[in-house]
Amino acid sequence: MSKRISPAKLAAWGAYLEYSARIMVHLERGLKARSGLTMGEYNILLVLAQAAEPLRMGELGQKVVFAPSRLTYAVGVLEKRELVERCPDAGDRRVARVTLTAAGRAALRAAAGPHLEDIDTTVMSHLDEADAAHLHRIFTHLGQCLPDGATPPPK
C-alpha cells in the first residue's frame, strides 16, 4: 500500500507537468519555424557535435533518450537532409555509427543561437542564479532516484 502524496507535492507535480508540456511546445514551435528542425532532431545534431567520434546508434539513442525505432526514423530523416551520415563501424560492420556532416554542423550553428535566445527569454531570464542552481540540484537528484530499468541518464 502506498502512502498518500501530500497536497503540496501534488501541486508541484501538476505545475511541473503543465509547465514542461507548455514550454516544450513553445520551444519546438520556434525551433521548427526558424530552422526546420524538431527538438529531437536538434538534440541529435547537438549530441553528435559534442561527441569525440561517430556514435553507435545505441549510444546515440541513450544520449537523446529515444526508443530504437524513433531514433532510426529520426536519423533517417536527418540523413535524407544530408545533415548526418551513417557509416559501418570499423570493428564490427554490423553496427552503424552516426556522424554529423558539414551541412549538419552548419544547420546546428544556425539553429543554436536563436534557440538558446528563446530558452533565455522564455525561461532563464525569469530565474536568478540561485533559482537556476536549485533547479539543477532538484532535477539532478530526481534523475538519480529513477528506478532500475528507467532510461539511464546520458553520459
Tab-separated table of N, CA and C in Angstrom:
chain	number	residue	atom	x	y	z
A	1	MET	N	0.843	-1.180	0.000
A	1	MET	CA	0.000	0.000	0.000
A	1	MET	C	0.890	1.245	0.000
A	2	SER	N	0.616	2.169	-0.897
A	2	SER	CA	1.454	3.362	-0.975
A	2	SER	C	0.911	4.455	-0.068
A	3	LYS	N	1.819	5.273	0.408
A	3	LYS	CA	1.362	6.378	1.248
A	3	LYS	C	0.816	7.489	0.356
A	4	ARG	N	-0.003	8.304	0.926
A	4	ARG	CA	-0.652	9.384	0.192
A	4	ARG	C	0.364	10.488	-0.098
A	5	ILE	N	0.284	11.036	-1.306
A	5	ILE	CA	1.153	12.157	-1.671
A	5	ILE	C	0.523	13.431	-1.117
A	6	SER	N	1.336	14.267	-0.499
A	6	SER	CA	0.815	15.489	0.118
A	6	SER	C	0.262	16.442	-0.945
A	7	PRO	N	-0.672	17.296	-0.542
A	7	PRO	CA	-1.212	18.285	-1.484
A	7	PRO	C	-0.120	19.186	-2.082
A	8	ALA	N	0.859	19.551	-1.275
A	8	ALA	CA	1.940	20.408	-1.784
A	8	ALA	C	2.742	19.687	-2.869
A	9	LYS	N	3.009	18.397	-2.655
A	9	LYS	CA	3.762	17.635	-3.658
A	9	LYS	C	2.934	17.410	-4.919
A	10	LEU	N	1.636	17.150	-4.753
A	10	LEU	CA	0.762	17.002	-5.924
A	10	LEU	C	0.683	18.303	-6.714
A	11	ALA	N	0.623	19.426	-6.007
A	11	ALA	CA	0.587	20.727	-6.682
A	11	ALA	C	1.888	20.975	-7.443
A	12	ALA	N	3.012	20.616	-6.829
A	12	ALA	CA	4.307	20.774	-7.507
A	12	ALA	C	4.363	19.900	-8.755
A	13	TRP	N	3.888	18.667	-8.637
A	13	TRP	CA	3.877	17.747	-9.783
A	13	TRP	C	3.000	18.293	-10.903
A	14	GLY	N	1.824	18.772	-10.555
A	14	GLY	CA	0.918	19.332	-11.558
A	14	GLY	C	1.515	20.547	-12.258
A	15	ALA	N	2.138	21.424	-11.480
A	15	ALA	CA	2.775	22.609	-12.066
A	15	ALA	C	3.910	22.203	-12.998
A	16	TYR	N	4.700	21.207	-12.585
A	16	TYR	CA	5.788	20.714	-13.439
A	16	TYR	C	5.237	20.153	-14.748
A	17	LEU	N	4.207	19.292	-14.665
A	17	LEU	CA	3.643	18.691	-15.877
A	17	LEU	C	3.123	19.749	-16.841
A	18	GLU	N	2.370	20.700	-16.309
A	18	GLU	CA	1.814	21.739	-17.179
A	18	GLU	C	2.922	22.592	-17.790
A	19	TYR	N	3.849	23.053	-16.960
A	19	TYR	CA	4.918	23.914	-17.466
A	19	TYR	C	5.782	23.186	-18.488
A	20	SER	N	6.180	21.957	-18.186
A	20	SER	CA	7.078	21.247	-19.106
A	20	SER	C	6.400	21.006	-20.451
A	21	ALA	N	5.114	20.683	-20.448
A	21	ALA	CA	4.403	20.482	-21.714
A	21	ALA	C	4.308	21.791	-22.489
A	22	ARG	N	3.955	22.868	-21.807
A	22	ARG	CA	3.788	24.159	-22.489
A	22	ARG	C	5.106	24.703	-23.012
A	23	ILE	N	6.178	24.618	-22.225
A	23	ILE	CA	7.452	25.190	-22.684
A	23	ILE	C	8.026	24.371	-23.834
A	24	MET	N	7.865	23.062	-23.796
A	24	MET	CA	8.392	22.241	-24.896
A	24	MET	C	7.644	22.524	-26.194
A	25	VAL	N	6.332	22.714	-26.120
A	25	VAL	CA	5.568	23.072	-27.322
A	25	VAL	C	6.058	24.418	-27.856
A	26	HIS	N	6.221	25.388	-26.970
A	26	HIS	CA	6.683	26.718	-27.391
A	26	HIS	C	8.072	26.652	-28.026
A	27	LEU	N	9.009	25.994	-27.353
A	27	LEU	CA	10.381	25.932	-27.868
A	27	LEU	C	10.447	25.165	-29.182
A	28	GLU	N	9.712	24.064	-29.270
A	28	GLU	CA	9.719	23.273	-30.510
A	28	GLU	C	9.119	24.073	-31.659
A	29	ARG	N	8.039	24.772	-31.393
A	29	ARG	CA	7.392	25.575	-32.438
A	29	ARG	C	8.368	26.623	-32.983
A	30	GLY	N	9.060	27.318	-32.098
A	30	GLY	CA	10.026	28.330	-32.529
A	30	GLY	C	11.196	27.726	-33.278
A	31	LEU	N	11.727	26.629	-32.762
A	31	LEU	CA	12.858	25.959	-33.404
A	31	LEU	C	12.478	25.491	-34.801
A	32	LYS	N	11.324	24.869	-34.922
A	32	LYS	CA	10.860	24.344	-36.215
A	32	LYS	C	10.639	25.482	-37.212
A	33	ALA	N	10.044	26.578	-36.749
A	33	ALA	CA	9.768	27.711	-37.642
A	33	ALA	C	11.060	28.355	-38.147
A	34	ARG	N	12.059	28.463	-37.279
A	34	ARG	CA	13.302	29.137	-37.661
A	34	ARG	C	14.279	28.244	-38.405
A	35	SER	N	14.308	26.948	-38.053
A	35	SER	CA	15.371	26.084	-38.583
A	35	SER	C	14.871	24.886	-39.374
A	36	GLY	N	13.585	24.566	-39.238
A	36	GLY	CA	13.060	23.364	-39.872
A	36	GLY	C	13.371	22.100	-39.097
A	37	LEU	N	13.994	22.242	-37.923
A	37	LEU	CA	14.358	21.093	-37.090
A	37	LEU	C	13.350	20.912	-35.966
A	38	THR	N	13.028	19.660	-35.668
A	38	THR	CA	12.265	19.371	-34.460
A	38	THR	C	13.232	19.399	-33.280
A	39	MET	N	12.693	19.410	-32.083
A	39	MET	CA	13.543	19.380	-30.893
A	39	MET	C	14.383	18.101	-30.867
A	40	GLY	N	13.785	16.979	-31.232
A	40	GLY	CA	14.524	15.719	-31.260
A	40	GLY	C	15.662	15.747	-32.265
A	41	GLU	N	15.397	16.294	-33.455
A	41	GLU	CA	16.445	16.386	-34.478
A	41	GLU	C	17.566	17.309	-34.023
A	42	TYR	N	17.196	18.440	-33.424
A	42	TYR	CA	18.190	19.375	-32.892
A	42	TYR	C	19.057	18.678	-31.842
A	43	ASN	N	18.420	17.937	-30.942
A	43	ASN	CA	19.173	17.245	-29.893
A	43	ASN	C	20.120	16.201	-30.472
A	44	ILE	N	19.695	15.496	-31.510
A	44	ILE	CA	20.587	14.532	-32.168
A	44	ILE	C	21.802	15.254	-32.732
A	45	LEU	N	21.581	16.356	-33.439
A	45	LEU	CA	22.703	17.115	-34.003
A	45	LEU	C	23.624	17.622	-32.898
A	46	LEU	N	23.047	18.105	-31.801
A	46	LEU	CA	23.838	18.624	-30.687
A	46	LEU	C	24.700	17.531	-30.062
A	47	VAL	N	24.115	16.373	-29.806
A	47	VAL	CA	24.867	15.256	-29.216
A	47	VAL	C	25.995	14.822	-30.146
A	48	LEU	N	25.710	14.736	-31.432
A	48	LEU	CA	26.749	14.338	-32.389
A	48	LEU	C	27.861	15.381	-32.464
A	49	ALA	N	27.515	16.657	-32.378
A	49	ALA	CA	28.523	17.719	-32.415
A	49	ALA	C	29.428	17.657	-31.188
A	50	GLN	N	28.890	17.228	-30.067
A	50	GLN	CA	29.664	17.164	-28.826
A	50	GLN	C	30.468	15.876	-28.693
A	51	ALA	N	30.189	14.905	-29.541
A	51	ALA	CA	30.866	13.605	-29.454
A	51	ALA	C	32.270	13.698	-30.051
A	52	ALA	N	33.197	13.005	-29.429
A	52	ALA	CA	34.577	12.994	-29.911
A	52	ALA	C	34.732	12.171	-31.187
A	53	GLU	N	33.801	11.248	-31.411
A	53	GLU	CA	33.855	10.380	-32.591
A	53	GLU	C	32.432	10.001	-32.978
A	54	PRO	N	32.243	9.442	-34.176
A	54	PRO	CA	30.898	8.996	-34.550
A	54	PRO	C	30.342	8.025	-33.503
A	55	LEU	N	29.054	8.147	-33.225
A	55	LEU	CA	28.420	7.333	-32.185
A	55	LEU	C	27.672	6.159	-32.787
A	56	ARG	N	27.718	5.034	-32.070
A	56	ARG	CA	26.866	3.902	-32.429
A	56	ARG	C	25.422	4.338	-32.213
A	57	MET	N	24.523	3.749	-32.987
A	57	MET	CA	23.108	4.105	-32.855
A	57	MET	C	22.631	3.921	-31.413
A	58	GLY	N	23.046	2.839	-30.758
A	58	GLY	CA	22.632	2.594	-29.378
A	58	GLY	C	23.114	3.672	-28.427
A	59	GLU	N	24.360	4.118	-28.615
A	59	GLU	CA	24.906	5.192	-27.777
A	59	GLU	C	24.129	6.487	-28.003
A	60	LEU	N	23.859	6.780	-29.263
A	60	LEU	CA	23.119	7.994	-29.594
A	60	LEU	C	21.716	7.939	-28.994
A	61	GLY	N	21.056	6.799	-29.126
A	61	GLY	CA	19.713	6.641	-28.573
A	61	GLY	C	19.681	6.843	-27.072
A	62	GLN	N	20.706	6.344	-26.387
A	62	GLN	CA	20.773	6.510	-24.938
A	62	GLN	C	20.951	7.983	-24.576
A	63	LYS	N	21.785	8.682	-25.322
A	63	LYS	CA	22.052	10.085	-25.008
A	63	LYS	C	20.859	10.993	-25.294
A	64	VAL	N	20.090	10.704	-26.329
A	64	VAL	CA	18.930	11.549	-26.645
A	64	VAL	C	17.630	10.980	-26.075
A	65	VAL	N	17.723	9.837	-25.407
A	65	VAL	CA	16.596	9.165	-24.755
A	65	VAL	C	15.473	8.888	-25.772
A	66	PHE	N	15.850	8.197	-26.856
A	66	PHE	CA	14.911	7.784	-27.897
A	66	PHE	C	14.826	6.272	-27.919
A	67	ALA	N	13.643	5.751	-28.168
A	67	ALA	CA	13.471	4.319	-28.428
A	67	ALA	C	14.151	4.012	-29.764
A	68	PRO	N	14.625	2.775	-29.949
A	68	PRO	CA	15.330	2.439	-31.197
A	68	PRO	C	14.561	2.778	-32.471
A	69	SER	N	13.266	2.505	-32.512
A	69	SER	CA	12.505	2.784	-33.739
A	69	SER	C	12.398	4.284	-34.000
A	70	ARG	N	12.215	5.059	-32.950
A	70	ARG	CA	12.140	6.521	-33.110
A	70	ARG	C	13.481	7.068	-33.573
A	71	LEU	N	14.570	6.551	-33.010
A	71	LEU	CA	15.902	7.009	-33.398
A	71	LEU	C	16.185	6.673	-34.852
A	72	THR	N	15.868	5.451	-35.264
A	72	THR	CA	16.093	5.037	-36.652
A	72	THR	C	15.354	5.968	-37.604
A	73	TYR	N	14.113	6.283	-37.276
A	73	TYR	CA	13.330	7.183	-38.119
A	73	TYR	C	13.966	8.578	-38.166
A	74	ALA	N	14.292	9.139	-36.991
A	74	ALA	CA	14.843	10.499	-36.928
A	74	ALA	C	16.177	10.593	-37.656
A	75	VAL	N	17.050	9.606	-37.461
A	75	VAL	CA	18.340	9.609	-38.158
A	75	VAL	C	18.111	9.485	-39.660
A	76	GLY	N	17.140	8.690	-40.063
A	76	GLY	CA	16.810	8.569	-41.487
A	76	GLY	C	16.380	9.895	-42.089
A	77	VAL	N	15.561	10.643	-41.359
A	77	VAL	CA	15.120	11.966	-41.821
A	77	VAL	C	16.323	12.898	-41.957
A	78	LEU	N	17.185	12.908	-40.951
A	78	LEU	CA	18.368	13.774	-40.987
A	78	LEU	C	19.341	13.347	-42.084
A	79	GLU	N	19.422	12.054	-42.319
A	79	GLU	CA	20.295	11.535	-43.371
A	79	GLU	C	19.781	11.969	-44.749
A	80	LYS	N	18.486	11.916	-44.958
A	80	LYS	CA	17.904	12.369	-46.235
A	80	LYS	C	18.166	13.851	-46.464
A	81	ARG	N	18.216	14.610	-45.382
A	81	ARG	CA	18.502	16.050	-45.478
A	81	ARG	C	20.007	16.320	-45.525
A	82	GLU	N	20.799	15.242	-45.503
A	82	GLU	CA	22.268	15.294	-45.563
A	82	GLU	C	22.881	16.049	-44.383
A	83	LEU	N	22.226	15.942	-43.215
A	83	LEU	CA	22.734	16.568	-42.000
A	83	LEU	C	23.543	15.589	-41.160
A	84	VAL	N	23.285	14.302	-41.333
A	84	VAL	CA	24.068	13.253	-40.678
A	84	VAL	C	24.387	12.186	-41.712
A	85	GLU	N	25.333	11.346	-41.324
A	85	GLU	CA	25.734	10.243	-42.198
A	85	GLU	C	25.909	8.994	-41.344
A	86	ARG	N	25.392	7.887	-41.843
A	86	ARG	CA	25.606	6.596	-41.180
A	86	ARG	C	26.750	5.897	-41.892
A	87	CYS	N	27.632	5.298	-41.107
A	87	CYS	CA	28.732	4.537	-41.697
A	87	CYS	C	28.951	3.288	-40.850
A	88	PRO	N	29.456	2.219	-41.469
A	88	PRO	CA	29.702	0.994	-40.702
A	88	PRO	C	30.824	1.201	-39.687
A	89	ASP	N	30.708	0.523	-38.573
A	89	ASP	CA	31.749	0.535	-37.547
A	89	ASP	C	32.944	-0.250	-38.065
A	90	ALA	N	34.134	0.301	-37.926
A	90	ALA	CA	35.343	-0.371	-38.428
A	90	ALA	C	35.576	-1.708	-37.732
A	91	GLY	N	35.226	-1.806	-36.456
A	91	GLY	CA	35.450	-3.033	-35.703
A	91	GLY	C	34.343	-4.058	-35.842
A	92	ASP	N	33.151	-3.614	-36.209
A	92	ASP	CA	32.002	-4.510	-36.330
A	92	ASP	C	31.082	-3.949	-37.406
A	93	ARG	N	31.205	-4.447	-38.597
A	93	ARG	CA	30.495	-3.890	-39.748
A	93	ARG	C	28.974	-4.068	-39.664
A	94	ARG	N	28.507	-4.848	-38.689
A	94	ARG	CA	27.057	-4.975	-38.481
A	94	ARG	C	26.493	-3.747	-37.775
A	95	VAL	N	27.373	-2.978	-37.165
A	95	VAL	CA	26.971	-1.827	-36.355
A	95	VAL	C	27.125	-0.543	-37.168
A	96	ALA	N	26.113	0.299	-37.103
A	96	ALA	CA	26.184	1.602	-37.774
A	96	ALA	C	26.602	2.671	-36.770
A	97	ARG	N	27.446	3.552	-37.234
A	97	ARG	CA	27.815	4.742	-36.468
A	97	ARG	C	27.228	5.945	-37.181
A	98	VAL	N	26.954	6.977	-36.429
A	98	VAL	CA	26.352	8.187	-36.990
A	98	VAL	C	27.283	9.355	-36.717
A	99	THR	N	27.461	10.180	-37.732
A	99	THR	CA	28.304	11.362	-37.595
A	99	THR	C	27.611	12.557	-38.227
A	100	LEU	N	27.995	13.720	-37.792
A	100	LEU	CA	27.466	14.964	-38.320
A	100	LEU	C	28.188	15.306	-39.615
A	101	THR	N	27.468	15.764	-40.614
A	101	THR	CA	28.087	16.239	-41.851
A	101	THR	C	28.391	17.733	-41.700
A	102	ALA	N	29.100	18.286	-42.660
A	102	ALA	CA	29.365	19.731	-42.651
A	102	ALA	C	28.046	20.502	-42.690
A	103	ALA	N	27.096	20.023	-43.483
A	103	ALA	CA	25.778	20.670	-43.544
A	103	ALA	C	25.062	20.564	-42.202
A	104	GLY	N	25.247	19.455	-41.502
A	104	GLY	CA	24.653	19.284	-40.182
A	104	GLY	C	25.236	20.251	-39.175
A	105	ARG	N	26.563	20.442	-39.231
A	105	ARG	CA	27.209	21.419	-38.336
A	105	ARG	C	26.692	22.824	-38.614
A	106	ALA	N	26.555	23.148	-39.896
A	106	ALA	CA	26.057	24.474	-40.275
A	106	ALA	C	24.612	24.662	-39.810
A	107	ALA	N	23.785	23.641	-39.975
A	107	ALA	CA	22.385	23.722	-39.543
A	107	ALA	C	22.298	23.896	-38.028
A	108	LEU	N	23.132	23.169	-37.301
A	108	LEU	CA	23.144	23.284	-35.844
A	108	LEU	C	23.588	24.680	-35.419
A	109	ARG	N	24.653	25.191	-36.035
A	109	ARG	CA	25.126	26.542	-35.706
A	109	ARG	C	24.034	27.582	-35.973
A	110	ALA	N	23.361	27.455	-37.114
A	110	ALA	CA	22.313	28.416	-37.468
A	110	ALA	C	21.134	28.343	-36.501
A	111	ALA	N	20.807	27.156	-36.042
A	111	ALA	CA	19.658	26.972	-35.147
A	111	ALA	C	19.978	27.329	-33.702
A	112	ALA	N	21.218	27.102	-33.280
A	112	ALA	CA	21.567	27.201	-31.860
A	112	ALA	C	21.373	28.594	-31.280
A	113	GLY	N	21.849	29.620	-31.954
A	113	GLY	CA	21.750	30.977	-31.412
A	113	GLY	C	20.315	31.390	-31.118
A	114	PRO	N	19.434	31.340	-32.121
A	114	PRO	CA	18.039	31.709	-31.862
A	114	PRO	C	17.350	30.787	-30.844
A	115	HIS	N	17.685	29.501	-30.863
A	115	HIS	CA	17.068	28.567	-29.918
A	115	HIS	C	17.500	28.894	-28.485
A	116	LEU	N	18.786	29.140	-28.282
A	116	LEU	CA	19.271	29.492	-26.946
A	116	LEU	C	18.697	30.831	-26.494
A	117	GLU	N	18.545	31.759	-27.424
A	117	GLU	CA	17.923	33.048	-27.099
A	117	GLU	C	16.479	32.840	-26.643
A	118	ASP	N	15.774	31.944	-27.312
A	118	ASP	CA	14.396	31.634	-26.930
A	118	ASP	C	14.352	31.009	-25.534
A	119	ILE	N	15.285	30.098	-25.258
A	119	ILE	CA	15.366	29.487	-23.920
A	119	ILE	C	15.634	30.564	-22.874
A	120	ASP	N	16.551	31.474	-23.184
A	120	ASP	CA	16.879	32.534	-22.241
A	120	ASP	C	15.682	33.453	-22.007
A	121	THR	N	15.039	33.860	-23.088
A	121	THR	CA	13.919	34.799	-22.989
A	121	THR	C	12.721	34.205	-22.260
A	122	THR	N	12.407	32.951	-22.554
A	122	THR	CA	11.183	32.367	-22.002
A	122	THR	C	11.383	31.635	-20.679
A	123	VAL	N	12.629	31.285	-20.358
A	123	VAL	CA	12.866	30.515	-19.138
A	123	VAL	C	13.907	31.189	-18.247
A	124	MET	N	15.143	31.211	-18.692
A	124	MET	CA	16.260	31.574	-17.830
A	124	MET	C	16.244	33.017	-17.346
A	125	SER	N	15.721	33.927	-18.149
A	125	SER	CA	15.695	35.333	-17.722
A	125	SER	C	14.742	35.549	-16.545
A	126	HIS	N	13.902	34.576	-16.260
A	126	HIS	CA	12.953	34.673	-15.149
A	126	HIS	C	13.485	34.012	-13.872
A	127	LEU	N	14.712	33.507	-13.934
A	127	LEU	CA	15.347	32.872	-12.777
A	127	LEU	C	16.608	33.632	-12.410
A	128	ASP	N	16.876	33.753	-11.114
A	128	ASP	CA	18.192	34.263	-10.739
A	128	ASP	C	19.144	33.066	-10.635
A	129	GLU	N	20.408	33.332	-10.394
A	129	GLU	CA	21.410	32.256	-10.361
A	129	GLU	C	21.099	31.224	-9.278
A	130	ALA	N	20.602	31.678	-8.141
A	130	ALA	CA	20.271	30.743	-7.055
A	130	ALA	C	19.116	29.828	-7.461
A	131	ASP	N	18.093	30.390	-8.121
A	131	ASP	CA	16.976	29.567	-8.598
A	131	ASP	C	17.464	28.524	-9.604
A	132	ALA	N	18.315	28.950	-10.528
A	132	ALA	CA	18.836	28.024	-11.544
A	132	ALA	C	19.633	26.902	-10.883
A	133	ALA	N	20.460	27.250	-9.902
A	133	ALA	CA	21.247	26.232	-9.193
A	133	ALA	C	20.324	25.281	-8.430
A	134	HIS	N	19.266	25.815	-7.848
A	134	HIS	CA	18.309	24.987	-7.102
A	134	HIS	C	17.599	24.011	-8.042
A	135	LEU	N	17.138	24.498	-9.190
A	135	LEU	CA	16.502	23.605	-10.165
A	135	LEU	C	17.472	22.529	-10.635
A	136	HIS	N	18.714	22.911	-10.857
A	136	HIS	CA	19.721	21.930	-11.281
A	136	HIS	C	19.870	20.839	-10.227
A	137	ARG	N	19.963	21.243	-8.962
A	137	ARG	CA	20.082	20.257	-7.875
A	137	ARG	C	18.852	19.348	-7.821
A	138	ILE	N	17.672	19.927	-7.939
A	138	ILE	CA	16.436	19.138	-7.870
A	138	ILE	C	16.388	18.114	-8.997
A	139	PHE	N	16.598	18.556	-10.244
A	139	PHE	CA	16.470	17.634	-11.376
A	139	PHE	C	17.599	16.615	-11.411
A	140	THR	N	18.785	16.994	-10.962
A	140	THR	CA	19.879	16.025	-10.866
A	140	THR	C	19.529	14.959	-9.829
A	141	HIS	N	19.022	15.387	-8.692
A	141	HIS	CA	18.620	14.450	-7.636
A	141	HIS	C	17.514	13.517	-8.127
A	142	LEU	N	16.484	14.076	-8.748
A	142	LEU	CA	15.383	13.243	-9.242
A	142	LEU	C	15.865	12.259	-10.303
A	143	GLY	N	16.779	12.690	-11.149
A	143	GLY	CA	17.344	11.789	-12.159
A	143	GLY	C	18.068	10.619	-11.526
A	144	GLN	N	18.743	10.873	-10.406
A	144	GLN	CA	19.467	9.810	-9.709
A	144	GLN	C	18.525	8.876	-8.951
A	145	CYS	N	17.295	9.309	-8.722
A	145	CYS	CA	16.322	8.498	-7.980
A	145	CYS	C	15.448	7.632	-8.880
A	146	LEU	N	15.639	7.713	-10.188
A	146	LEU	CA	14.824	6.888	-11.082
A	146	LEU	C	15.040	5.416	-10.767
A	147	PRO	N	13.987	4.611	-10.838
A	147	PRO	CA	14.128	3.185	-10.518
A	147	PRO	C	14.946	2.441	-11.568
A	148	ASP	N	15.461	1.289	-11.162
A	148	ASP	CA	16.172	0.428	-12.105
A	148	ASP	C	15.265	0.145	-13.286
A	149	GLY	N	15.845	0.134	-14.460
A	149	GLY	CA	15.064	-0.119	-15.661
A	149	GLY	C	14.579	1.153	-16.328
A	150	ALA	N	14.616	2.279	-15.602
A	150	ALA	CA	14.269	3.551	-16.237
A	150	ALA	C	15.402	3.909	-17.188
A	151	THR	N	15.098	4.739	-18.144
A	151	THR	CA	16.120	5.115	-19.114
A	151	THR	C	17.315	5.702	-18.383
A	152	PRO	N	18.513	5.174	-18.622
A	152	PRO	CA	19.690	5.706	-17.934
A	152	PRO	C	19.997	7.122	-18.412
A	153	PRO	N	20.597	7.925	-17.537
A	153	PRO	CA	20.915	9.294	-17.935
A	153	PRO	C	22.012	9.302	-18.994
A	154	PRO	N	22.030	10.356	-19.818
A	154	PRO	CA	23.129	10.477	-20.779
A	154	PRO	C	24.448	10.567	-20.041
A	155	LYS	N	25.470	10.036	-20.642
A	155	LYS	CA	26.798	10.073	-20.015
A	155	LYS	C	27.556	11.297	-20.462
